[in-house]
């Protein structure tokens, strides 16, 4: 679930920051205060999963109480994205960086929110 219903557009090869709000299933912001790992996942052009993590400094928590984060995508990341409209992605929130020990507290689905275009320059 996402707060914004406006689509975001990314051009392959650009450096971009995606502002997102993690929501509860009831539509209220998910409090990230005690979370130790946040993972952004999107399918890339090869069918693999491109992942960005809080613990790798690829995600910044802007306002924990309001569930606001920013996902940083480097040039190499956006070059991997498939050119396609209406792409979906997930944000997984947990309380442990070790996935074997973690309790997954929220998997927020951002449906059909991202358009990726090929660069022409």
mmCIF file with all atom_site columns, N, CA, C and O in Angstrom, residues 74-117:
data_model
loop_
_atom_site.group_PDB
_atom_site.id
_atom_site.type_symbol
_atom_site.label_atom_id
_atom_site.label_alt_id
_atom_site.label_comp_id
_atom_site.label_asym_id
_atom_site.label_entity_id
_atom_site.label_seq_id
_atom_site.pdbx_PDB_ins_code
_atom_site.Cartn_x
_atom_site.Cartn_y
_atom_site.Cartn_z
_atom_site.occupancy
_atom_site.B_iso_or_equiv
_atom_site.pdbx_formal_charge
_atom_site.auth_seq_id
_atom_site.auth_comp_id
_atom_site.auth_asym_id
_atom_site.auth_atom_id
_atom_site.pdbx_PDB_model_num
ATOM 1   N N  . UNK A 1 74  ? 21.243 4.421   -7.617  1.00 0.00 ? 74  UNK A N  1
ATOM 2   C CA . UNK A 1 74  ? 22.411 4.916   -8.338  1.00 0.00 ? 74  UNK A CA 1
ATOM 3   C C  . UNK A 1 74  ? 22.223 4.703   -9.843  1.00 0.00 ? 74  UNK A C  1
ATOM 4   O O  . UNK A 1 74  ? 21.280 4.032   -10.281 1.00 0.00 ? 74  UNK A O  1
ATOM 5   N N  . UNK A 1 75  ? 23.117 5.260   -10.631 1.00 0.00 ? 75  UNK A N  1
ATOM 6   C CA . UNK A 1 75  ? 23.059 5.110   -12.076 1.00 0.00 ? 75  UNK A CA 1
ATOM 7   C C  . UNK A 1 75  ? 23.043 3.635   -12.466 1.00 0.00 ? 75  UNK A C  1
ATOM 8   O O  . UNK A 1 75  ? 22.258 3.211   -13.306 1.00 0.00 ? 75  UNK A O  1
ATOM 9   N N  . UNK A 1 76  ? 23.895 2.832   -11.837 1.00 0.00 ? 76  UNK A N  1
ATOM 10  C CA . UNK A 1 76  ? 23.953 1.402   -12.146 1.00 0.00 ? 76  UNK A CA 1
ATOM 11  C C  . UNK A 1 76  ? 22.625 0.711   -11.837 1.00 0.00 ? 76  UNK A C  1
ATOM 12  O O  . UNK A 1 76  ? 22.233 -0.219  -12.547 1.00 0.00 ? 76  UNK A O  1
ATOM 13  N N  . UNK A 1 77  ? 21.932 1.161   -10.799 1.00 0.00 ? 77  UNK A N  1
ATOM 14  C CA . UNK A 1 77  ? 20.632 0.581   -10.433 1.00 0.00 ? 77  UNK A CA 1
ATOM 15  C C  . UNK A 1 77  ? 19.580 0.886   -11.479 1.00 0.00 ? 77  UNK A C  1
ATOM 16  O O  . UNK A 1 77  ? 18.853 -0.008  -11.925 1.00 0.00 ? 77  UNK A O  1
ATOM 17  N N  . UNK A 1 78  ? 19.485 2.146   -11.886 1.00 0.00 ? 78  UNK A N  1
ATOM 18  C CA . UNK A 1 78  ? 18.431 2.515   -12.835 1.00 0.00 ? 78  UNK A CA 1
ATOM 19  C C  . UNK A 1 78  ? 18.702 1.941   -14.229 1.00 0.00 ? 78  UNK A C  1
ATOM 20  O O  . UNK A 1 78  ? 17.764 1.693   -14.977 1.00 0.00 ? 78  UNK A O  1
ATOM 21  N N  . UNK A 1 79  ? 19.979 1.706   -14.553 1.00 0.00 ? 79  UNK A N  1
ATOM 22  C CA . UNK A 1 79  ? 20.293 1.051   -15.824 1.00 0.00 ? 79  UNK A CA 1
ATOM 23  C C  . UNK A 1 79  ? 19.785 -0.389  -15.852 1.00 0.00 ? 79  UNK A C  1
ATOM 24  O O  . UNK A 1 79  ? 19.498 -0.929  -16.918 1.00 0.00 ? 79  UNK A O  1
ATOM 25  N N  . UNK A 1 80  ? 19.653 -1.016  -14.678 1.00 0.00 ? 80  UNK A N  1
ATOM 26  C CA . UNK A 1 80  ? 19.168 -2.392  -14.587 1.00 0.00 ? 80  UNK A CA 1
ATOM 27  C C  . UNK A 1 80  ? 17.646 -2.505  -14.672 1.00 0.00 ? 80  UNK A C  1
ATOM 28  O O  . UNK A 1 80  ? 17.115 -3.577  -14.936 1.00 0.00 ? 80  UNK A O  1
ATOM 29  N N  . UNK A 1 81  ? 16.940 -1.398  -14.424 1.00 0.00 ? 81  UNK A N  1
ATOM 30  C CA . UNK A 1 81  ? 15.479 -1.455  -14.411 1.00 0.00 ? 81  UNK A CA 1
ATOM 31  C C  . UNK A 1 81  ? 14.943 -1.712  -15.814 1.00 0.00 ? 81  UNK A C  1
ATOM 32  O O  . UNK A 1 81  ? 15.471 -1.216  -16.801 1.00 0.00 ? 81  UNK A O  1
ATOM 33  N N  . UNK A 1 82  ? 13.883 -2.499  -15.892 1.00 0.00 ? 82  UNK A N  1
ATOM 34  C CA . UNK A 1 82  ? 13.281 -2.772  -17.207 1.00 0.00 ? 82  UNK A CA 1
ATOM 35  C C  . UNK A 1 82  ? 12.446 -1.579  -17.644 1.00 0.00 ? 82  UNK A C  1
ATOM 36  O O  . UNK A 1 82  ? 11.805 -0.917  -16.826 1.00 0.00 ? 82  UNK A O  1
ATOM 37  N N  . UNK A 1 83  ? 12.504 -1.291  -18.931 1.00 0.00 ? 83  UNK A N  1
ATOM 38  C CA . UNK A 1 83  ? 11.713 -0.205  -19.505 1.00 0.00 ? 83  UNK A CA 1
ATOM 39  C C  . UNK A 1 83  ? 10.279 -0.692  -19.598 1.00 0.00 ? 83  UNK A C  1
ATOM 40  O O  . UNK A 1 83  ? 9.977  -1.618  -20.347 1.00 0.00 ? 83  UNK A O  1
ATOM 41  N N  . UNK A 1 84  ? 9.407  -0.088  -18.777 1.00 0.00 ? 84  UNK A N  1
ATOM 42  C CA . UNK A 1 84  ? 8.025  -0.527  -18.712 1.00 0.00 ? 84  UNK A CA 1
ATOM 43  C C  . UNK A 1 84  ? 7.238  0.443   -17.831 1.00 0.00 ? 84  UNK A C  1
ATOM 44  O O  . UNK A 1 84  ? 7.771  0.981   -16.871 1.00 0.00 ? 84  UNK A O  1
ATOM 45  N N  . UNK A 1 85  ? 5.978  0.617   -18.158 1.00 0.00 ? 85  UNK A N  1
ATOM 46  C CA . UNK A 1 85  ? 5.092  1.437   -17.333 1.00 0.00 ? 85  UNK A CA 1
ATOM 47  C C  . UNK A 1 85  ? 4.394  0.570   -16.288 1.00 0.00 ? 85  UNK A C  1
ATOM 48  O O  . UNK A 1 85  ? 4.289  -0.641  -16.439 1.00 0.00 ? 85  UNK A O  1
ATOM 49  N N  . UNK A 1 86  ? 3.921  1.234   -15.260 1.00 0.00 ? 86  UNK A N  1
ATOM 50  C CA . UNK A 1 86  ? 3.083  0.601   -14.230 1.00 0.00 ? 86  UNK A CA 1
ATOM 51  C C  . UNK A 1 86  ? 3.765  -0.548  -13.496 1.00 0.00 ? 86  UNK A C  1
ATOM 52  O O  . UNK A 1 86  ? 3.148  -1.572  -13.227 1.00 0.00 ? 86  UNK A O  1
ATOM 53  N N  . UNK A 1 87  ? 5.035  -0.357  -13.150 1.00 0.00 ? 87  UNK A N  1
ATOM 54  C CA . UNK A 1 87  ? 5.746  -1.395  -12.415 1.00 0.00 ? 87  UNK A CA 1
ATOM 55  C C  . UNK A 1 87  ? 5.415  -1.322  -10.924 1.00 0.00 ? 87  UNK A C  1
ATOM 56  O O  . UNK A 1 87  ? 5.177  -0.256  -10.375 1.00 0.00 ? 87  UNK A O  1
ATOM 57  N N  . UNK A 1 88  ? 5.434  -2.474  -10.298 1.00 0.00 ? 88  UNK A N  1
ATOM 58  C CA . UNK A 1 88  ? 5.177  -2.577  -8.862  1.00 0.00 ? 88  UNK A CA 1
ATOM 59  C C  . UNK A 1 88  ? 6.469  -2.943  -8.149  1.00 0.00 ? 88  UNK A C  1
ATOM 60  O O  . UNK A 1 88  ? 7.398  -3.492  -8.751  1.00 0.00 ? 88  UNK A O  1
ATOM 61  N N  . UNK A 1 89  ? 6.521  -2.646  -6.855  1.00 0.00 ? 89  UNK A N  1
ATOM 62  C CA . UNK A 1 89  ? 7.669  -3.024  -6.039  1.00 0.00 ? 89  UNK A CA 1
ATOM 63  C C  . UNK A 1 89  ? 7.202  -3.188  -4.600  1.00 0.00 ? 89  UNK A C  1
ATOM 64  O O  . UNK A 1 89  ? 6.091  -2.818  -4.242  1.00 0.00 ? 89  UNK A O  1
ATOM 65  N N  . UNK A 1 90  ? 8.063  -3.791  -3.782  1.00 0.00 ? 90  UNK A N  1
ATOM 66  C CA . UNK A 1 90  ? 7.758  -4.033  -2.376  1.00 0.00 ? 90  UNK A CA 1
ATOM 67  C C  . UNK A 1 90  ? 8.753  -3.314  -1.486  1.00 0.00 ? 90  UNK A C  1
ATOM 68  O O  . UNK A 1 90  ? 9.900  -3.095  -1.874  1.00 0.00 ? 90  UNK A O  1
ATOM 69  N N  . UNK A 1 91  ? 8.298  -3.033  -0.265  1.00 0.00 ? 91  UNK A N  1
ATOM 70  C CA . UNK A 1 91  ? 9.179  -2.572  0.803   1.00 0.00 ? 91  UNK A CA 1
ATOM 71  C C  . UNK A 1 91  ? 8.907  -3.477  1.999   1.00 0.00 ? 91  UNK A C  1
ATOM 72  O O  . UNK A 1 91  ? 7.783  -3.547  2.488   1.00 0.00 ? 91  UNK A O  1
ATOM 73  N N  . UNK A 1 92  ? 9.944  -4.210  2.418   1.00 0.00 ? 92  UNK A N  1
ATOM 74  C CA . UNK A 1 92  ? 9.822  -5.147  3.539   1.00 0.00 ? 92  UNK A CA 1
ATOM 75  C C  . UNK A 1 92  ? 10.492 -4.541  4.765   1.00 0.00 ? 92  UNK A C  1
ATOM 76  O O  . UNK A 1 92  ? 11.640 -4.094  4.696   1.00 0.00 ? 92  UNK A O  1
ATOM 77  N N  . UNK A 1 93  ? 9.774  -4.553  5.871   1.00 0.00 ? 93  UNK A N  1
ATOM 78  C CA . UNK A 1 93  ? 10.246 -3.954  7.122   1.00 0.00 ? 93  UNK A CA 1
ATOM 79  C C  . UNK A 1 93  ? 10.359 -5.049  8.172   1.00 0.00 ? 93  UNK A C  1
ATOM 80  O O  . UNK A 1 93  ? 9.425  -5.836  8.344   1.00 0.00 ? 93  UNK A O  1
ATOM 81  N N  . UNK A 1 94  ? 11.514 -5.115  8.852   1.00 0.00 ? 94  UNK A N  1
ATOM 82  C CA . UNK A 1 94  ? 11.692 -6.134  9.892   1.00 0.00 ? 94  UNK A CA 1
ATOM 83  C C  . UNK A 1 94  ? 12.494 -5.567  11.065  1.00 0.00 ? 94  UNK A C  1
ATOM 84  O O  . UNK A 1 94  ? 13.076 -4.486  10.981  1.00 0.00 ? 94  UNK A O  1
ATOM 85  N N  . UNK A 1 95  ? 12.525 -6.343  12.132  1.00 0.00 ? 95  UNK A N  1
ATOM 86  C CA . UNK A 1 95  ? 13.172 -5.889  13.352  1.00 0.00 ? 95  UNK A CA 1
ATOM 87  C C  . UNK A 1 95  ? 14.524 -6.549  13.589  1.00 0.00 ? 95  UNK A C  1
ATOM 88  O O  . UNK A 1 95  ? 15.043 -6.514  14.700  1.00 0.00 ? 95  UNK A O  1
ATOM 89  N N  . UNK A 1 96  ? 15.103 -7.163  12.552  1.00 0.00 ? 96  UNK A N  1
ATOM 90  C CA . UNK A 1 96  ? 16.419 -7.784  12.696  1.00 0.00 ? 96  UNK A CA 1
ATOM 91  C C  . UNK A 1 96  ? 17.078 -7.818  11.322  1.00 0.00 ? 96  UNK A C  1
ATOM 92  O O  . UNK A 1 96  ? 16.441 -8.181  10.335  1.00 0.00 ? 96  UNK A O  1
ATOM 93  N N  . UNK A 1 97  ? 18.362 -7.486  11.270  1.00 0.00 ? 97  UNK A N  1
ATOM 94  C CA . UNK A 1 97  ? 19.065 -7.493  9.987   1.00 0.00 ? 97  UNK A CA 1
ATOM 95  C C  . UNK A 1 97  ? 19.350 -8.908  9.501   1.00 0.00 ? 97  UNK A C  1
ATOM 96  O O  . UNK A 1 97  ? 19.528 -9.134  8.316   1.00 0.00 ? 97  UNK A O  1
ATOM 97  N N  . UNK A 1 98  ? 19.390 -9.880  10.416  1.00 0.00 ? 98  UNK A N  1
ATOM 98  C CA . UNK A 1 98  ? 19.583 -11.276 10.057  1.00 0.00 ? 98  UNK A CA 1
ATOM 99  C C  . UNK A 1 98  ? 18.224 -11.851 9.649   1.00 0.00 ? 98  UNK A C  1
ATOM 100 O O  . UNK A 1 98  ? 17.337 -12.009 10.478  1.00 0.00 ? 98  UNK A O  1
ATOM 101 N N  . UNK A 1 99  ? 18.072 -12.152 8.361   1.00 0.00 ? 99  UNK A N  1
ATOM 102 C CA . UNK A 1 99  ? 16.764 -12.598 7.866   1.00 0.00 ? 99  UNK A CA 1
ATOM 103 C C  . UNK A 1 99  ? 16.294 -13.895 8.512   1.00 0.00 ? 99  UNK A C  1
ATOM 104 O O  . UNK A 1 99  ? 15.100 -14.150 8.605   1.00 0.00 ? 99  UNK A O  1
ATOM 105 N N  . UNK A 1 100 ? 17.221 -14.722 8.998   1.00 0.00 ? 100 UNK A N  1
ATOM 106 C CA . UNK A 1 100 ? 16.828 -15.962 9.662   1.00 0.00 ? 100 UNK A CA 1
ATOM 107 C C  . UNK A 1 100 ? 16.219 -15.704 11.042  1.00 0.00 ? 100 UNK A C  1
ATOM 108 O O  . UNK A 1 100 ? 15.433 -16.499 11.539  1.00 0.00 ? 100 UNK A O  1
ATOM 109 N N  . UNK A 1 101 ? 16.598 -14.588 11.649  1.00 0.00 ? 101 UNK A N  1
ATOM 110 C CA . UNK A 1 101 ? 16.101 -14.247 12.980  1.00 0.00 ? 101 UNK A CA 1
ATOM 111 C C  . UNK A 1 101 ? 15.025 -13.170 12.955  1.00 0.00 ? 101 UNK A C  1
ATOM 112 O O  . UNK A 1 101 ? 14.394 -12.901 13.971  1.00 0.00 ? 101 UNK A O  1
ATOM 113 N N  . UNK A 1 102 ? 14.827 -12.588 11.820  1.00 0.00 ? 102 UNK A N  1
ATOM 114 C CA . UNK A 1 102 ? 13.939 -11.429 11.722  1.00 0.00 ? 102 UNK A CA 1
ATOM 115 C C  . UNK A 1 102 ? 12.467 -11.819 11.791  1.00 0.00 ? 102 UNK A C  1
ATOM 116 O O  . UNK A 1 102 ? 12.067 -12.886 11.341  1.00 0.00 ? 102 UNK A O  1
ATOM 117 N N  . UNK A 1 103 ? 11.714 -10.922 12.357  1.00 0.00 ? 103 UNK A N  1
ATOM 118 C CA . UNK A 1 103 ? 10.268 -10.992 12.280  1.00 0.00 ? 103 UNK A CA 1
ATOM 119 C C  . UNK A 1 103 ? 9.866  -9.977  11.225  1.00 0.00 ? 103 UNK A C  1
ATOM 120 O O  . UNK A 1 103 ? 10.138 -8.786  11.372  1.00 0.00 ? 103 UNK A O  1
ATOM 121 N N  . UNK A 1 104 ? 9.273  -10.451 10.139  1.00 0.00 ? 104 UNK A N  1
ATOM 122 C CA . UNK A 1 104 ? 8.832  -9.533  9.095   1.00 0.00 ? 104 UNK A CA 1
ATOM 123 C C  . UNK A 1 104 ? 7.568  -8.858  9.612   1.00 0.00 ? 104 UNK A C  1
ATOM 124 O O  . UNK A 1 104 ? 6.557  -9.506  9.823   1.00 0.00 ? 104 UNK A O  1
ATOM 125 N N  . UNK A 1 105 ? 7.659  -7.576  9.840   1.00 0.00 ? 105 UNK A N  1
ATOM 126 C CA . UNK A 1 105 ? 6.544  -6.865  10.430  1.00 0.00 ? 105 UNK A CA 1
ATOM 127 C C  . UNK A 1 105 ? 5.619  -6.238  9.404   1.00 0.00 ? 105 UNK A C  1
ATOM 128 O O  . UNK A 1 105 ? 4.464  -5.989  9.682   1.00 0.00 ? 105 UNK A O  1
ATOM 129 N N  . UNK A 1 106 ? 6.132  -5.979  8.201   1.00 0.00 ? 106 UNK A N  1
ATOM 130 C CA . UNK A 1 106 ? 5.284  -5.367  7.171   1.00 0.00 ? 106 UNK A CA 1
ATOM 131 C C  . UNK A 1 106 ? 5.929  -5.574  5.812   1.00 0.00 ? 106 UNK A C  1
ATOM 132 O O  . UNK A 1 106 ? 7.131  -5.383  5.644   1.00 0.00 ? 106 UNK A O  1
ATOM 133 N N  . UNK A 1 107 ? 5.136  -5.990  4.855   1.00 0.00 ? 107 UNK A N  1
ATOM 134 C CA . UNK A 1 107 ? 5.553  -5.970  3.456   1.00 0.00 ? 107 UNK A CA 1
ATOM 135 C C  . UNK A 1 107 ? 4.562  -5.060  2.749   1.00 0.00 ? 107 UNK A C  1
ATOM 136 O O  . UNK A 1 107 ? 3.400  -5.426  2.554   1.00 0.00 ? 107 UNK A O  1
ATOM 137 N N  . UNK A 1 108 ? 5.017  -3.859  2.434   1.00 0.00 ? 108 UNK A N  1
ATOM 138 C CA . UNK A 1 108 ? 4.160  -2.868  1.776   1.00 0.00 ? 108 UNK A CA 1
ATOM 139 C C  . UNK A 1 108 ? 4.262  -3.062  0.269   1.00 0.00 ? 108 UNK A C  1
ATOM 140 O O  . UNK A 1 108 ? 5.359  -3.117  -0.280  1.00 0.00 ? 108 UNK A O  1
ATOM 141 N N  . UNK A 1 109 ? 3.120  -3.189  -0.380  1.00 0.00 ? 109 UNK A N  1
ATOM 142 C CA . UNK A 1 109 ? 3.055  -3.361  -1.822  1.00 0.00 ? 109 UNK A CA 1
ATOM 143 C C  . UNK A 1 109 ? 2.781  -1.990  -2.455  1.00 0.00 ? 109 UNK A C  1
ATOM 144 O O  . UNK A 1 109 ? 1.822  -1.329  -2.094  1.00 0.00 ? 109 UNK A O  1
ATOM 145 N N  . UNK A 1 110 ? 3.634  -1.601  -3.357  1.00 0.00 ? 110 UNK A N  1
ATOM 146 C CA . UNK A 1 110 ? 3.453  -0.363  -4.110  1.00 0.00 ? 110 UNK A CA 1
ATOM 147 C C  . UNK A 1 110 ? 3.083  -0.793  -5.520  1.00 0.00 ? 110 UNK A C  1
ATOM 148 O O  . UNK A 1 110 ? 3.948  -1.139  -6.325  1.00 0.00 ? 110 UNK A O  1
ATOM 149 N N  . UNK A 1 111 ? 1.808  -0.814  -5.799  1.00 0.00 ? 111 UNK A N  1
ATOM 150 C CA . UNK A 1 111 ? 1.283  -1.379  -7.046  1.00 0.00 ? 111 UNK A CA 1
ATOM 151 C C  . UNK A 1 111 ? 1.235  -0.340  -8.170  1.00 0.00 ? 111 UNK A C  1
ATOM 152 O O  . UNK A 1 111 ? 0.692  0.746   -7.989  1.00 0.00 ? 111 UNK A O  1
ATOM 153 N N  . UNK A 1 112 ? 1.820  -0.724  -9.312  1.00 0.00 ? 112 UNK A N  1
ATOM 154 C CA . UNK A 1 112 ? 1.713  0.047   -10.551 1.00 0.00 ? 112 UNK A CA 1
ATOM 155 C C  . UNK A 1 112 ? 2.100  1.524   -10.368 1.00 0.00 ? 112 UNK A C  1
ATOM 156 O O  . UNK A 1 112 ? 1.474  2.414   -10.910 1.00 0.00 ? 112 UNK A O  1
ATOM 157 N N  . UNK A 1 113 ? 3.156  1.758   -9.611  1.00 0.00 ? 113 UNK A N  1
ATOM 158 C CA . UNK A 1 113 ? 3.513  3.129   -9.241  1.00 0.00 ? 113 UNK A CA 1
ATOM 159 C C  . UNK A 1 113 ? 4.700  3.698   -10.019 1.00 0.00 ? 113 UNK A C  1
ATOM 160 O O  . UNK A 1 113 ? 4.901  4.887   -10.057 1.00 0.00 ? 113 UNK A O  1
ATOM 161 N N  . UNK A 1 114 ? 5.479  2.823   -10.675 1.00 0.00 ? 114 UNK A N  1
ATOM 162 C CA . UNK A 1 114 ? 6.719  3.289   -11.274 1.00 0.00 ? 114 UNK A CA 1
ATOM 163 C C  . UNK A 1 114 ? 6.735  3.072   -12.788 1.00 0.00 ? 114 UNK A C  1
ATOM 164 O O  . UNK A 1 114 ? 6.473  1.967   -13.271 1.00 0.00 ? 114 UNK A O  1
ATOM 165 N N  . UNK A 1 115 ? 7.056  4.142   -13.509 1.00 0.00 ? 115 UNK A N  1
ATOM 166 C CA . UNK A 1 115 ? 7.294  4.069   -14.955 1.00 0.00 ? 115 UNK A CA 1
ATOM 167 C C  . UNK A 1 115 ? 8.797  4.204   -15.172 1.00 0.00 ? 115 UNK A C  1
ATOM 168 O O  . UNK A 1 115 ? 9.434  5.086   -14.583 1.00 0.00 ? 115 UNK A O  1
ATOM 169 N N  . UNK A 1 116 ? 9.353  3.355   -16.010 1.00 0.00 ? 116 UNK A N  1
ATOM 170 C CA . UNK A 1 116 ? 10.786 3.427   -16.353 1.00 0.00 ? 116 UNK A CA 1
ATOM 171 C C  . UNK A 1 116 ? 10.884 3.654   -17.854 1.00 0.00 ? 116 UNK A C  1
ATOM 172 O O  . UNK A 1 116 ? 10.309 2.897   -18.638 1.00 0.00 ? 116 UNK A O  1
ATOM 173 N N  . UNK A 1 117 ? 11.609 4.691   -18.219 1.00 0.00 ? 117 UNK A N  1
ATOM 174 C CA . UNK A 1 117 ? 11.798 5.035   -19.620 1.00 0.00 ? 117 UNK A CA 1
ATOM 175 C C  . UNK A 1 117 ? 13.264 4.878   -20.012 1.00 0.00 ? 117 UNK A C  1
ATOM 176 O O  . UNK A 1 117 ? 14.152 5.067   -19.192 1.00 0.00 ? 117 UNK A O  1
#
